[in-house]
GROMACS .gro file of C-alpha atoms in nm:
model
  509
    1UNK     CA    1   3.441  -2.762   5.661
    2UNK     CA    2   3.084  -2.681   5.552
    3UNK     CA    3   2.957  -2.785   5.894
    4UNK     CA    4   3.207  -2.556   6.067
    5UNK     CA    5   3.095  -2.265   5.851
    6UNK     CA    6   2.724  -2.327   5.912
    7UNK     CA    7   2.741  -2.414   6.281
    8UNK     CA    8   2.740  -2.048   6.400
    9UNK     CA    9   2.432  -1.982   6.188
   10UNK     CA   10   2.252  -2.277   6.343
   11UNK     CA   11   2.349  -2.175   6.694
   12UNK     CA   12   2.219  -1.823   6.638
   13UNK     CA   13   1.895  -1.871   6.447
   14UNK     CA   14   1.848  -1.498   6.405
   15UNK     CA   15   2.168  -1.480   6.199
   16UNK     CA   16   2.045  -1.754   5.967
   17UNK     CA   17   1.713  -1.574   5.935
   18UNK     CA   18   1.887  -1.249   5.845
   19UNK     CA   19   2.097  -1.429   5.583
   20UNK     CA   20   1.780  -1.575   5.430
   21UNK     CA   21   1.600  -1.241   5.420
   22UNK     CA   22   1.900  -1.058   5.271
   23UNK     CA   23   1.969  -1.319   5.002
   24UNK     CA   24   1.603  -1.354   4.900
   25UNK     CA   25   1.545  -0.977   4.902
   26UNK     CA   26   1.855  -0.908   4.691
   27UNK     CA   27   1.746  -1.174   4.442
   28UNK     CA   28   1.400  -1.018   4.415
   29UNK     CA   29   1.536  -0.667   4.370
   30UNK     CA   30   1.788  -0.788   4.112
   31UNK     CA   31   1.523  -0.968   3.907
   32UNK     CA   32   1.277  -0.677   3.921
   33UNK     CA   33   1.543  -0.424   3.824
   34UNK     CA   34   1.648  -0.621   3.516
   35UNK     CA   35   1.308  -0.771   3.430
   36UNK     CA   36   1.043  -0.510   3.523
   37UNK     CA   37   0.761  -0.726   3.388
   38UNK     CA   38   0.914  -1.053   3.504
   39UNK     CA   39   1.106  -1.306   3.292
   40UNK     CA   40   1.022  -1.224   2.930
   41UNK     CA   41   1.257  -1.454   2.738
   42UNK     CA   42   1.367  -1.815   2.773
   43UNK     CA   43   1.717  -1.716   2.900
   44UNK     CA   44   1.561  -1.484   3.156
   45UNK     CA   45   1.323  -1.756   3.274
   46UNK     CA   46   1.611  -2.003   3.312
   47UNK     CA   47   1.812  -1.744   3.505
   48UNK     CA   48   1.520  -1.686   3.741
   49UNK     CA   49   1.484  -2.062   3.790
   50UNK     CA   50   1.854  -2.103   3.869
   51UNK     CA   51   1.854  -1.801   4.099
   52UNK     CA   52   1.548  -1.932   4.285
   53UNK     CA   53   1.716  -2.269   4.334
   54UNK     CA   54   2.032  -2.105   4.469
   55UNK     CA   55   1.840  -1.874   4.703
   56UNK     CA   56   1.634  -2.165   4.837
   57UNK     CA   57   1.936  -2.388   4.889
   58UNK     CA   58   2.125  -2.110   5.067
   59UNK     CA   59   1.828  -2.032   5.290
   60UNK     CA   60   1.770  -2.396   5.380
   61UNK     CA   61   2.135  -2.448   5.475
   62UNK     CA   62   2.147  -2.123   5.673
   63UNK     CA   63   1.836  -2.172   5.886
   64UNK     CA   64   1.791  -2.548   5.927
   65UNK     CA   65   1.426  -2.466   5.989
   66UNK     CA   66   1.110  -2.556   5.803
   67UNK     CA   67   1.001  -2.193   5.839
   68UNK     CA   68   1.243  -2.118   5.555
   69UNK     CA   69   0.989  -2.272   5.315
   70UNK     CA   70   0.771  -1.969   5.388
   71UNK     CA   71   1.030  -1.704   5.471
   72UNK     CA   72   1.243  -1.718   5.154
   73UNK     CA   73   0.957  -1.709   4.897
   74UNK     CA   74   0.767  -1.443   5.094
   75UNK     CA   75   1.073  -1.218   5.116
   76UNK     CA   76   1.142  -1.262   4.743
   77UNK     CA   77   0.781  -1.177   4.652
   78UNK     CA   78   0.777  -0.867   4.873
   79UNK     CA   79   1.106  -0.745   4.723
   80UNK     CA   80   0.976  -0.791   4.368
   81UNK     CA   81   0.649  -0.617   4.448
   82UNK     CA   82   0.836  -0.326   4.606
   83UNK     CA   83   1.068  -0.285   4.309
   84UNK     CA   84   0.785  -0.308   4.056
   85UNK     CA   85   0.588  -0.018   4.202
   86UNK     CA   86   0.507   0.226   3.925
   87UNK     CA   87   0.578  -0.019   3.642
   88UNK     CA   88   0.299   0.016   3.385
   89UNK     CA   89   0.078  -0.278   3.295
   90UNK     CA   90  -0.195  -0.487   3.458
   91UNK     CA   91   0.026  -0.799   3.483
   92UNK     CA   92   0.243  -0.622   3.743
   93UNK     CA   93  -0.006  -0.362   3.865
   94UNK     CA   94  -0.275  -0.380   4.131
   95UNK     CA   95  -0.428  -0.726   4.162
   96UNK     CA   96  -0.782  -0.740   4.026
   97UNK     CA   97  -1.005  -1.041   4.087
   98UNK     CA   98  -1.330  -0.879   3.974
   99UNK     CA   99  -1.332  -1.009   3.620
  100UNK     CA  100  -1.177  -1.236   3.361
  101UNK     CA  101  -0.909  -0.988   3.254
  102UNK     CA  102  -0.795  -0.926   3.610
  103UNK     CA  103  -0.759  -1.297   3.681
  104UNK     CA  104  -0.583  -1.349   3.347
  105UNK     CA  105  -0.339  -1.067   3.424
  106UNK     CA  106  -0.263  -1.224   3.762
  107UNK     CA  107  -0.195  -1.566   3.610
  108UNK     CA  108   0.018  -1.436   3.322
  109UNK     CA  109   0.221  -1.195   3.535
  110UNK     CA  110   0.269  -1.300   3.894
  111UNK     CA  111   0.154  -1.657   3.825
  112UNK     CA  112   0.414  -1.726   3.558
  113UNK     CA  113   0.688  -1.550   3.756
  114UNK     CA  114   0.594  -1.761   4.058
  115UNK     CA  115   0.607  -2.080   3.854
  116UNK     CA  116   0.961  -2.025   3.732
  117UNK     CA  117   1.090  -1.847   4.043
  118UNK     CA  118   0.920  -1.980   4.356
  119UNK     CA  119   0.894  -2.349   4.272
  120UNK     CA  120   1.274  -2.383   4.232
  121UNK     CA  121   1.316  -2.179   4.550
  122UNK     CA  122   1.093  -2.416   4.747
  123UNK     CA  123   1.276  -2.719   4.610
  124UNK     CA  124   1.612  -2.560   4.691
  125UNK     CA  125   1.501  -2.469   5.043
  126UNK     CA  126   1.372  -2.821   5.113
  127UNK     CA  127   1.694  -2.972   4.981
  128UNK     CA  128   1.911  -2.732   5.180
  129UNK     CA  129   1.710  -2.804   5.491
  130UNK     CA  130   1.760  -3.180   5.459
  131UNK     CA  131   2.133  -3.140   5.392
  132UNK     CA  132   2.172  -2.908   5.692
  133UNK     CA  133   1.997  -3.153   5.923
  134UNK     CA  134   2.209  -3.439   5.794
  135UNK     CA  135   2.528  -3.237   5.852
  136UNK     CA  136   2.410  -3.155   6.204
  137UNK     CA  137   2.362  -3.525   6.277
  138UNK     CA  138   1.984  -3.497   6.310
  139UNK     CA  139   1.753  -3.765   6.174
  140UNK     CA  140   1.637  -3.682   5.823
  141UNK     CA  141   1.285  -3.549   5.792
  142UNK     CA  142   1.083  -3.754   5.716
  143UNK     CA  143   1.286  -4.031   5.870
  144UNK     CA  144   1.335  -4.261   5.573
  145UNK     CA  145   1.438  -4.274   5.212
  146UNK     CA  146   1.072  -4.236   5.119
  147UNK     CA  147   1.101  -3.879   5.243
  148UNK     CA  148   1.318  -3.798   4.943
  149UNK     CA  149   1.058  -3.922   4.696
  150UNK     CA  150   0.846  -3.604   4.681
  151UNK     CA  151   1.161  -3.394   4.638
  152UNK     CA  152   1.287  -3.627   4.368
  153UNK     CA  153   0.959  -3.597   4.182
  154UNK     CA  154   0.963  -3.221   4.229
  155UNK     CA  155   1.316  -3.213   4.092
  156UNK     CA  156   1.210  -3.408   3.783
  157UNK     CA  157   0.916  -3.172   3.734
  158UNK     CA  158   1.149  -2.874   3.761
  159UNK     CA  159   1.386  -3.030   3.509
  160UNK     CA  160   1.095  -3.090   3.272
  161UNK     CA  161   0.991  -2.726   3.312
  162UNK     CA  162   1.345  -2.608   3.234
  163UNK     CA  163   1.354  -2.823   2.921
  164UNK     CA  164   1.014  -2.692   2.811
  165UNK     CA  165   1.132  -2.333   2.864
  166UNK     CA  166   1.453  -2.395   2.670
  167UNK     CA  167   1.288  -2.558   2.367
  168UNK     CA  168   1.312  -2.312   2.077
  169UNK     CA  169   1.030  -2.202   1.851
  170UNK     CA  170   1.022  -2.317   1.491
  171UNK     CA  171   0.830  -2.259   1.171
  172UNK     CA  172   0.760  -2.537   0.919
  173UNK     CA  173   0.977  -2.530   0.609
  174UNK     CA  174   0.824  -2.463   0.269
  175UNK     CA  175   0.834  -2.795   0.089
  176UNK     CA  176   0.870  -2.890  -0.276
  177UNK     CA  177   0.667  -3.167  -0.441
  178UNK     CA  178   0.924  -3.426  -0.330
  179UNK     CA  179   0.877  -3.333   0.036
  180UNK     CA  180   1.214  -3.160   0.067
  181UNK     CA  181   1.265  -2.789   0.148
  182UNK     CA  182   1.196  -2.587  -0.166
  183UNK     CA  183   1.512  -2.449  -0.327
  184UNK     CA  184   1.525  -2.068  -0.306
  185UNK     CA  185   1.252  -2.051  -0.041
  186UNK     CA  186   1.274  -1.894   0.304
  187UNK     CA  187   1.101  -1.999   0.627
  188UNK     CA  188   1.278  -1.822   0.907
  189UNK     CA  189   1.218  -1.684   1.255
  190UNK     CA  190   1.461  -1.403   1.325
  191UNK     CA  191   1.532  -1.157   1.603
  192UNK     CA  192   1.613  -0.825   1.439
  193UNK     CA  193   1.769  -0.528   1.623
  194UNK     CA  194   1.511  -0.251   1.584
  195UNK     CA  195   1.518   0.072   1.780
  196UNK     CA  196   1.775  -0.062   2.025
  197UNK     CA  197   1.581  -0.381   2.105
  198UNK     CA  198   1.560  -0.732   1.962
  199UNK     CA  199   1.223  -0.783   1.790
  200UNK     CA  200   1.085  -1.100   1.639
  201UNK     CA  201   0.986  -1.148   1.276
  202UNK     CA  202   0.866  -1.445   1.074
  203UNK     CA  203   0.979  -1.442   0.710
  204UNK     CA  204   0.830  -1.689   0.463
  205UNK     CA  205   0.818  -1.715   0.087
  206UNK     CA  206   0.878  -1.952  -0.205
  207UNK     CA  207   1.127  -1.721  -0.370
  208UNK     CA  208   1.318  -1.439  -0.203
  209UNK     CA  209   1.319  -1.251  -0.535
  210UNK     CA  210   0.942  -1.192  -0.499
  211UNK     CA  211   0.804  -0.860  -0.369
  212UNK     CA  212   0.809  -0.815   0.008
  213UNK     CA  213   0.481  -0.779   0.200
  214UNK     CA  214   0.513  -0.652   0.559
  215UNK     CA  215   0.212  -0.735   0.776
  216UNK     CA  216   0.124  -0.510   1.072
  217UNK     CA  217  -0.092  -0.686   1.332
  218UNK     CA  218  -0.371  -0.526   1.531
  219UNK     CA  219  -0.415  -0.443   1.894
  220UNK     CA  220  -0.220  -0.244   1.995
  221UNK     CA  221  -0.044  -0.536   2.157
  222UNK     CA  222  -0.157  -0.824   1.939
  223UNK     CA  223   0.095  -1.086   1.830
  224UNK     CA  224   0.039  -1.259   1.500
  225UNK     CA  225   0.296  -1.494   1.356
  226UNK     CA  226   0.116  -1.831   1.322
  227UNK     CA  227  -0.206  -1.696   1.169
  228UNK     CA  228  -0.048  -1.529   0.862
  229UNK     CA  229   0.163  -1.840   0.813
  230UNK     CA  230  -0.151  -2.055   0.801
  231UNK     CA  231  -0.402  -1.827   0.626
  232UNK     CA  232  -0.159  -1.662   0.382
  233UNK     CA  233   0.006  -1.987   0.278
  234UNK     CA  234  -0.093  -1.934  -0.087
  235UNK     CA  235   0.042  -1.577  -0.086
  236UNK     CA  236   0.386  -1.717  -0.005
  237UNK     CA  237   0.408  -1.829  -0.368
  238UNK     CA  238   0.408  -1.470  -0.492
  239UNK     CA  239   0.538  -1.267  -0.197
  240UNK     CA  240   0.800  -1.281   0.070
  241UNK     CA  241   0.565  -1.234   0.366
  242UNK     CA  242   0.702  -1.077   0.682
  243UNK     CA  243   0.497  -1.100   1.001
  244UNK     CA  244   0.627  -0.892   1.290
  245UNK     CA  245   0.579  -0.904   1.665
  246UNK     CA  246   0.587  -0.532   1.735
  247UNK     CA  247   0.760  -0.386   2.040
  248UNK     CA  248   0.597  -0.522   2.357
  249UNK     CA  249   0.423  -0.820   2.193
  250UNK     CA  250   0.498  -1.192   2.166
  251UNK     CA  251   0.862  -1.248   2.081
  252UNK     CA  252   0.925  -0.875   2.130
  253UNK     CA  253   0.759  -0.851   2.473
  254UNK     CA  254   1.089  -0.778   2.649
  255UNK     CA  255   1.117  -0.460   2.439
  256UNK     CA  256   0.813  -0.323   2.626
  257UNK     CA  257   1.049  -0.183   2.889
  258UNK     CA  258   1.099   0.098   2.952
  259UNK     CA  259   0.730   0.164   2.892
  260UNK     CA  260   0.789   0.539   2.879
  261UNK     CA  261   0.953   0.485   2.541
  262UNK     CA  262   0.656   0.298   2.395
  263UNK     CA  263   0.476   0.564   2.190
  264UNK     CA  264   0.310   0.585   1.847
  265UNK     CA  265   0.616   0.778   1.728
  266UNK     CA  266   0.841   0.495   1.843
  267UNK     CA  267   0.616   0.240   1.670
  268UNK     CA  268   0.641   0.433   1.342
  269UNK     CA  269   1.018   0.460   1.377
  270UNK     CA  270   1.037   0.084   1.441
  271UNK     CA  271   0.830   0.014   1.130
  272UNK     CA  272   1.054   0.231   0.916
  273UNK     CA  273   1.367   0.069   1.058
  274UNK     CA  274   1.230  -0.280   0.990
  275UNK     CA  275   1.134  -0.172   0.639
  276UNK     CA  276   1.489  -0.056   0.571
  277UNK     CA  277   1.621  -0.388   0.702
  278UNK     CA  278   1.393  -0.575   0.463
  279UNK     CA  279   1.479  -0.352   0.169
  280UNK     CA  280   1.848  -0.410   0.219
  281UNK     CA  281   1.820  -0.781   0.289
  282UNK     CA  282   1.600  -0.859  -0.011
  283UNK     CA  283   1.740  -0.591  -0.242
  284UNK     CA  284   1.406  -0.413  -0.287
  285UNK     CA  285   1.359  -0.039  -0.331
  286UNK     CA  286   1.016  -0.055  -0.170
  287UNK     CA  287   0.789  -0.300   0.013
  288UNK     CA  288   0.413  -0.345   0.046
  289UNK     CA  289   0.252  -0.257   0.377
  290UNK     CA  290  -0.058  -0.448   0.494
  291UNK     CA  291  -0.226  -0.324   0.811
  292UNK     CA  292  -0.492  -0.504   1.012
  293UNK     CA  293  -0.709  -0.305   1.261
  294UNK     CA  294  -0.462  -0.108   1.478
  295UNK     CA  295  -0.206  -0.205   1.215
  296UNK     CA  296  -0.391   0.024   0.973
  297UNK     CA  297  -0.331   0.316   1.210
  298UNK     CA  298   0.037   0.233   1.230
  299UNK     CA  299   0.048   0.179   0.854
  300UNK     CA  300  -0.110   0.514   0.764
  301UNK     CA  301   0.116   0.701   1.006
  302UNK     CA  302   0.419   0.525   0.858
  303UNK     CA  303   0.345   0.582   0.489
  304UNK     CA  304   0.252   0.940   0.573
  305UNK     CA  305   0.603   0.993   0.710
  306UNK     CA  306   0.800   0.785   0.456
  307UNK     CA  307   0.596   0.727   0.139
  308UNK     CA  308   0.918   0.665  -0.055
  309UNK     CA  309   0.963   0.326   0.114
  310UNK     CA  310   0.634   0.168   0.007
  311UNK     CA  311   0.478   0.050  -0.317
  312UNK     CA  312   0.132   0.076  -0.159
  313UNK     CA  313  -0.062   0.063   0.164
  314UNK     CA  314  -0.337  -0.197   0.209
  315UNK     CA  315  -0.587  -0.153   0.491
  316UNK     CA  316  -0.792  -0.442   0.631
  317UNK     CA  317  -1.031  -0.350   0.910
  318UNK     CA  318  -0.936   0.013   0.851
  319UNK     CA  319  -0.940   0.237   1.157
  320UNK     CA  320  -0.981   0.614   1.126
  321UNK     CA  321  -1.079   0.770   1.458
  322UNK     CA  322  -1.040   0.551   1.768
  323UNK     CA  323  -1.219   0.782   2.010
  324UNK     CA  324  -1.521   0.831   1.784
  325UNK     CA  325  -1.540   0.458   1.707
  326UNK     CA  326  -1.537   0.373   2.078
  327UNK     CA  327  -1.802   0.634   2.149
  328UNK     CA  328  -2.032   0.495   1.878
  329UNK     CA  329  -1.980   0.139   2.002
  330UNK     CA  330  -2.065   0.250   2.355
  331UNK     CA  331  -2.395   0.403   2.249
  332UNK     CA  332  -2.464   0.110   2.019
  333UNK     CA  333  -2.427  -0.138   2.307
  334UNK     CA  334  -2.645   0.077   2.531
  335UNK     CA  335  -2.917   0.082   2.265
  336UNK     CA  336  -2.883  -0.294   2.212
  337UNK     CA  337  -2.911  -0.358   2.586
  338UNK     CA  338  -3.229  -0.153   2.605
  339UNK     CA  339  -3.380  -0.320   2.299
  340UNK     CA  340  -3.308  -0.670   2.430
  341UNK     CA  341  -3.396  -0.594   2.791
  342UNK     CA  342  -3.043  -0.670   2.912
  343UNK     CA  343  -3.046  -0.455   3.224
  344UNK     CA  344  -2.714  -0.597   3.347
  345UNK     CA  345  -2.529  -0.489   3.032
  346UNK     CA  346  -2.696  -0.148   3.039
  347UNK     CA  347  -2.595  -0.098   3.402
  348UNK     CA  348  -2.236  -0.204   3.330
  349UNK     CA  349  -2.203   0.034   3.035
  350UNK     CA  350  -2.347   0.325   3.231
  351UNK     CA  351  -2.110   0.249   3.516
  352UNK     CA  352  -1.815   0.269   3.277
  353UNK     CA  353  -1.942   0.593   3.129
  354UNK     CA  354  -1.874   0.723   2.780
  355UNK     CA  355  -1.523   0.644   2.655
  356UNK     CA  356  -1.235   0.693   2.674
  357UNK     CA  357  -1.259   0.463   2.972
  358UNK     CA  358  -1.055   0.530   3.283
  359UNK     CA  359  -1.037   0.157   3.361
  360UNK     CA  360  -0.800   0.042   3.085
  361UNK     CA  361  -0.788  -0.233   2.965
  362UNK     CA  362  -1.059  -0.393   3.176
  363UNK     CA  363  -1.346  -0.180   3.046
  364UNK     CA  364  -1.221  -0.206   2.687
  365UNK     CA  365  -1.178  -0.581   2.728
  366UNK     CA  366  -1.535  -0.622   2.846
  367UNK     CA  367  -1.673  -0.407   2.565
  368UNK     CA  368  -1.481  -0.615   2.308
  369UNK     CA  369  -1.654  -0.929   2.434
  370UNK     CA  370  -1.986  -0.765   2.341
  371UNK     CA  371  -1.898  -0.679   1.979
  372UNK     CA  372  -2.097  -0.974   1.842
  373UNK     CA  373  -2.413  -0.789   1.941
  374UNK     CA  374  -2.331  -0.520   1.684
  375UNK     CA  375  -2.188  -0.716   1.389
  376UNK     CA  376  -2.421  -0.779   1.097
  377UNK     CA  377  -2.491  -1.152   1.045
  378UNK     CA  378  -2.257  -1.306   0.788
  379UNK     CA  379  -2.086  -1.632   0.695
  380UNK     CA  380  -1.716  -1.625   0.603
  381UNK     CA  381  -1.608  -1.839   0.307
  382UNK     CA  382  -1.595  -2.211   0.385
  383UNK     CA  383  -1.230  -2.223   0.277
  384UNK     CA  384  -1.139  -1.976   0.553
  385UNK     CA  385  -1.332  -2.174   0.814
  386UNK     CA  386  -1.173  -2.502   0.707
  387UNK     CA  387  -0.821  -2.365   0.688
  388UNK     CA  388  -0.849  -2.207   1.030
  389UNK     CA  389  -0.995  -2.523   1.182
  390UNK     CA  390  -0.741  -2.757   1.024
  391UNK     CA  391  -0.449  -2.551   1.153
  392UNK     CA  392  -0.530  -2.627   1.516
  393UNK     CA  393  -0.455  -2.266   1.612
  394UNK     CA  394  -0.646  -2.087   1.884
  395UNK     CA  395  -0.778  -1.731   1.853
  396UNK     CA  396  -0.449  -1.575   1.961
  397UNK     CA  397  -0.209  -1.818   1.794
  398UNK     CA  398  -0.065  -1.930   2.129
  399UNK     CA  399  -0.060  -2.291   2.010
  400UNK     CA  400   0.150  -2.208   1.705
  401UNK     CA  401   0.498  -2.359   1.677
  402UNK     CA  402   0.636  -2.010   1.612
  403UNK     CA  403   0.624  -1.940   1.988
  404UNK     CA  404   0.831  -2.099   2.263
  405UNK     CA  405   0.677  -2.158   2.607
  406UNK     CA  406   0.772  -1.816   2.743
  407UNK     CA  407   0.662  -1.650   2.419
  408UNK     CA  408   0.322  -1.820   2.444
  409UNK     CA  409   0.277  -1.644   2.777
  410UNK     CA  410   0.404  -1.322   2.618
  411UNK     CA  411   0.138  -1.334   2.346
  412UNK     CA  412  -0.133  -1.283   2.607
  413UNK     CA  413   0.042  -1.060   2.858
  414UNK     CA  414   0.179  -0.847   2.575
  415UNK     CA  415  -0.175  -0.787   2.453
  416UNK     CA  416  -0.283  -0.675   2.801
  417UNK     CA  417   0.021  -0.466   2.895
  418UNK     CA  418   0.101  -0.307   2.560
  419UNK     CA  419  -0.264  -0.222   2.498
  420UNK     CA  420  -0.273  -0.045   2.834
  421UNK     CA  421   0.032   0.166   2.749
  422UNK     CA  422  -0.043   0.250   2.384
  423UNK     CA  423  -0.420   0.270   2.356
  424UNK     CA  424  -0.461   0.598   2.547
  425UNK     CA  425  -0.198   0.752   2.319
  426UNK     CA  426  -0.397   0.697   1.999
  427UNK     CA  427  -0.718   0.858   2.119
  428UNK     CA  428  -0.650   1.185   1.936
  429UNK     CA  429  -0.599   1.027   1.595
  430UNK     CA  430  -0.844   1.134   1.325
  431UNK     CA  431  -0.737   1.051   0.971
  432UNK     CA  432  -1.022   1.253   0.820
  433UNK     CA  433  -0.854   1.554   0.974
  434UNK     CA  434  -0.485   1.456   0.970
  435UNK     CA  435  -0.440   1.209   0.681
  436UNK     CA  436  -0.667   1.332   0.404
  437UNK     CA  437  -0.373   1.307   0.162
  438UNK     CA  438  -0.125   1.022   0.124
  439UNK     CA  439   0.152   0.998  -0.133
  440UNK     CA  440   0.123   0.623  -0.190
  441UNK     CA  441  -0.146   0.412  -0.358
  442UNK     CA  442  -0.408   0.305  -0.102
  443UNK     CA  443  -0.622  -0.008  -0.120
  444UNK     CA  444  -0.894  -0.071   0.139
  445UNK     CA  445  -1.051  -0.411   0.202
  446UNK     CA  446  -1.404  -0.342   0.322
  447UNK     CA  447  -1.613  -0.594   0.514
  448UNK     CA  448  -1.981  -0.512   0.480
  449UNK     CA  449  -2.058  -0.694   0.807
  450UNK     CA  450  -1.807  -0.478   0.995
  451UNK     CA  451  -1.918  -0.274   1.296
  452UNK     CA  452  -2.082   0.041   1.164
  453UNK     CA  453  -1.879   0.240   1.414
  454UNK     CA  454  -1.565   0.143   1.221
  455UNK     CA  455  -1.691   0.097   0.868
  456UNK     CA  456  -1.878   0.425   0.830
  457UNK     CA  457  -1.573   0.626   0.933
  458UNK     CA  458  -1.344   0.424   0.706
  459UNK     CA  459  -1.561   0.481   0.400
  460UNK     CA  460  -1.598   0.850   0.481
  461UNK     CA  461  -1.219   0.884   0.508
  462UNK     CA  462  -1.165   0.690   0.186
  463UNK     CA  463  -1.411   0.911  -0.003
  464UNK     CA  464  -1.219   1.227   0.077
  465UNK     CA  465  -0.871   1.071   0.057
  466UNK     CA  466  -0.632   1.217  -0.200
  467UNK     CA  467  -0.385   0.949  -0.314
  468UNK     CA  468  -0.198   0.864  -0.639
  469UNK     CA  469  -0.423   0.561  -0.671
  470UNK     CA  470  -0.702   0.439  -0.446
  471UNK     CA  471  -0.949   0.154  -0.460
  472UNK     CA  472  -1.192  -0.005  -0.218
  473UNK     CA  473  -1.290  -0.372  -0.241
  474UNK     CA  474  -1.612  -0.463  -0.059
  475UNK     CA  475  -1.712  -0.809   0.057
  476UNK     CA  476  -2.054  -0.908   0.186
  477UNK     CA  477  -1.923  -1.206   0.383
  478UNK     CA  478  -1.649  -1.034   0.578
  479UNK     CA  479  -1.628  -0.814   0.886
  480UNK     CA  480  -1.315  -0.679   1.053
  481UNK     CA  481  -1.042  -0.923   0.943
  482UNK     CA  482  -1.111  -0.898   0.571
  483UNK     CA  483  -0.765  -0.996   0.445
  484UNK     CA  484  -0.790  -1.322   0.639
  485UNK     CA  485  -1.157  -1.401   0.589
  486UNK     CA  486  -1.134  -1.332   0.216
  487UNK     CA  487  -0.776  -1.452   0.171
  488UNK     CA  488  -0.846  -1.612  -0.171
  489UNK     CA  489  -1.003  -1.295  -0.309
  490UNK     CA  490  -0.727  -1.088  -0.151
  491UNK     CA  491  -0.469  -1.301  -0.331
  492UNK     CA  492  -0.643  -1.238  -0.664
  493UNK     CA  493  -0.664  -0.864  -0.596
  494UNK     CA  494  -0.292  -0.853  -0.527
  495UNK     CA  495  -0.203  -1.036  -0.848
  496UNK     CA  496  -0.462  -0.884  -1.080
  497UNK     CA  497  -0.488  -0.526  -0.953
  498UNK     CA  498  -0.234  -0.409  -0.697
  499UNK     CA  499   0.086  -0.556  -0.841
  500UNK     CA  500   0.011  -0.450  -1.202
  501UNK     CA  501  -0.065  -0.096  -1.083
  502UNK     CA  502   0.222  -0.050  -0.840
  503UNK     CA  503   0.512  -0.290  -0.900
  504UNK     CA  504   0.741  -0.179  -1.183
  505UNK     CA  505   0.801  -0.452  -1.437
  506UNK     CA  506   0.557  -0.691  -1.273
  507UNK     CA  507   0.473  -0.992  -1.479
  508UNK     CA  508   0.303  -1.306  -1.346
  509UNK     CA  509   0.468  -1.602  -1.513
   0.00000   0.00000   0.00000
C-alpha cells in the first residue's frame, strides 16, 4: 500500500520535490513562530529533534533522490531565517564572523538549533531514501549491509543526544554529619510562574525557618545558580538562599520572548512577584535583597518601589550611573593604550567612539575583556581561590549540575541576547539624581581594587544617600564581586551587623 501511495511521487519527481519543500518550510515556520530564539528548553529541543526526523523521513520517501539530503535542510533553514527576521538578539540576528562574540553567537544560536534540528533531519532523509529505494526494487545504496553502518552509528549518536538533552538538572542535597540529607533543610530547583512565564530559582538552606536572602545576579543577562551554591555554602547555615535566573537567562531563557516585554520595569515587577512568592512560601514578612553588579541596579529600583518587602538592601559591585561608568572606562582604556604604546587598542577604541556604543553587545564585550588593564592589583583571599578551584566550575557556571544541557547553552546565549535587549534601556539611570533616598537600610560592600569608574560613583552616591540605616564595608583585597571574594567576611557582617540591626527578634544560637 505504501508503494502504491508513493509511486506517483516517484514518477513525477517535481511533485516529490514540492512535497519536500512544503513539509520542510512548514516545519521551519512552525518552529520559528513558537521558538523565536530556537529551542530554549529540553522539551522544545526534543520536539525539534522529532520534527526534524519526521521531515527528513517524509522527504526521503517522497523524492527517492540523494538531493533530498540538501533540499530538506536548506528549505528548513531558509524558512527559519525568514520567520526570525526582526527578532532581537545576536544569536538570531545578522551573522558576524569578525570577532569572538560573533562566532560565539553563531555557535550558540544557529549552531545549537542545527545540531538538534538538522542532524535528525539528515538521518531521517537518508533512512527514508533507503526505504524508498528498497520499496521500488532498486539495489540499496551502498549495495551491502555495510551501507547501513554509518546510519546505525548516526542513529545511536542521535539517541545519545536525545538522552543528554532529556537529563534533568540537579543540585546536591545538604547533608548531615551522617551523610544523609539534613532534616529540615531545602535544596531545590524550582520553576516558578513569574510575570506570566516560568522562571528558574535555586533554593538552599539548612533550615527553612531562617531568614530569606534573595540574590540578584549581574549582567544584565548573567545566570548564576552554581556559583552562589558553591561560594555561599556557609551562608546556607543561617539563611535560606534563593538564586534566581532572571527573565531571559539560563533556566529562564525562554521567557526572553517576546523581547518587547523585556524592560527594567518588567524586571522590577518580576523581582517583586518572586519576593511575594518567597514571603508566602517561607512565612516571612520581609526578605533580604543582595544585588551583584547589574543586580544592584535592579535591587535599588525594586526597594525604591516596594521598601515594605525588604529588611535591607545589600550592594556588591554597586552600580550608580551606567552611561557615566562606561564613558570613564572608555577614556581610561584610551589613556592606558597611549601610555603602554598599544596602538591597536587605541585604534579600536577610537573606532567604537565614546559610549553608548552602537554595536551592542560586540563593542561592550570587547571592552569588558580589557577591564584587567584598569583594575588595581590585588589578591583575593586564599579561601575564595581554593573554594572556586575545588568546585570545578567555569567562569559562567556552565559546568554546574544545576543546568541541563539546553540550559548550559542558555547560560551563554542568554547573556548575549538579554544584554543586547536590556543594556540600552538602563543608560539613563543615575542613582545620585533619582535614588538619593531609600526607605530601607542599605549596606554596600566596597572593593578597593574595583574600577575607579564604578567605585568613585558608588561612594559618591553612598555619601549623599538618605536611608534609615546605611553602612559601607571596604576591603583592600576585593574588586567587583565583593560578596563572593570576601564571602567569609560577608558572612560575619551579616551575622554581627546586618541581622542584629534589621531582623526583629534575631538571636544567633
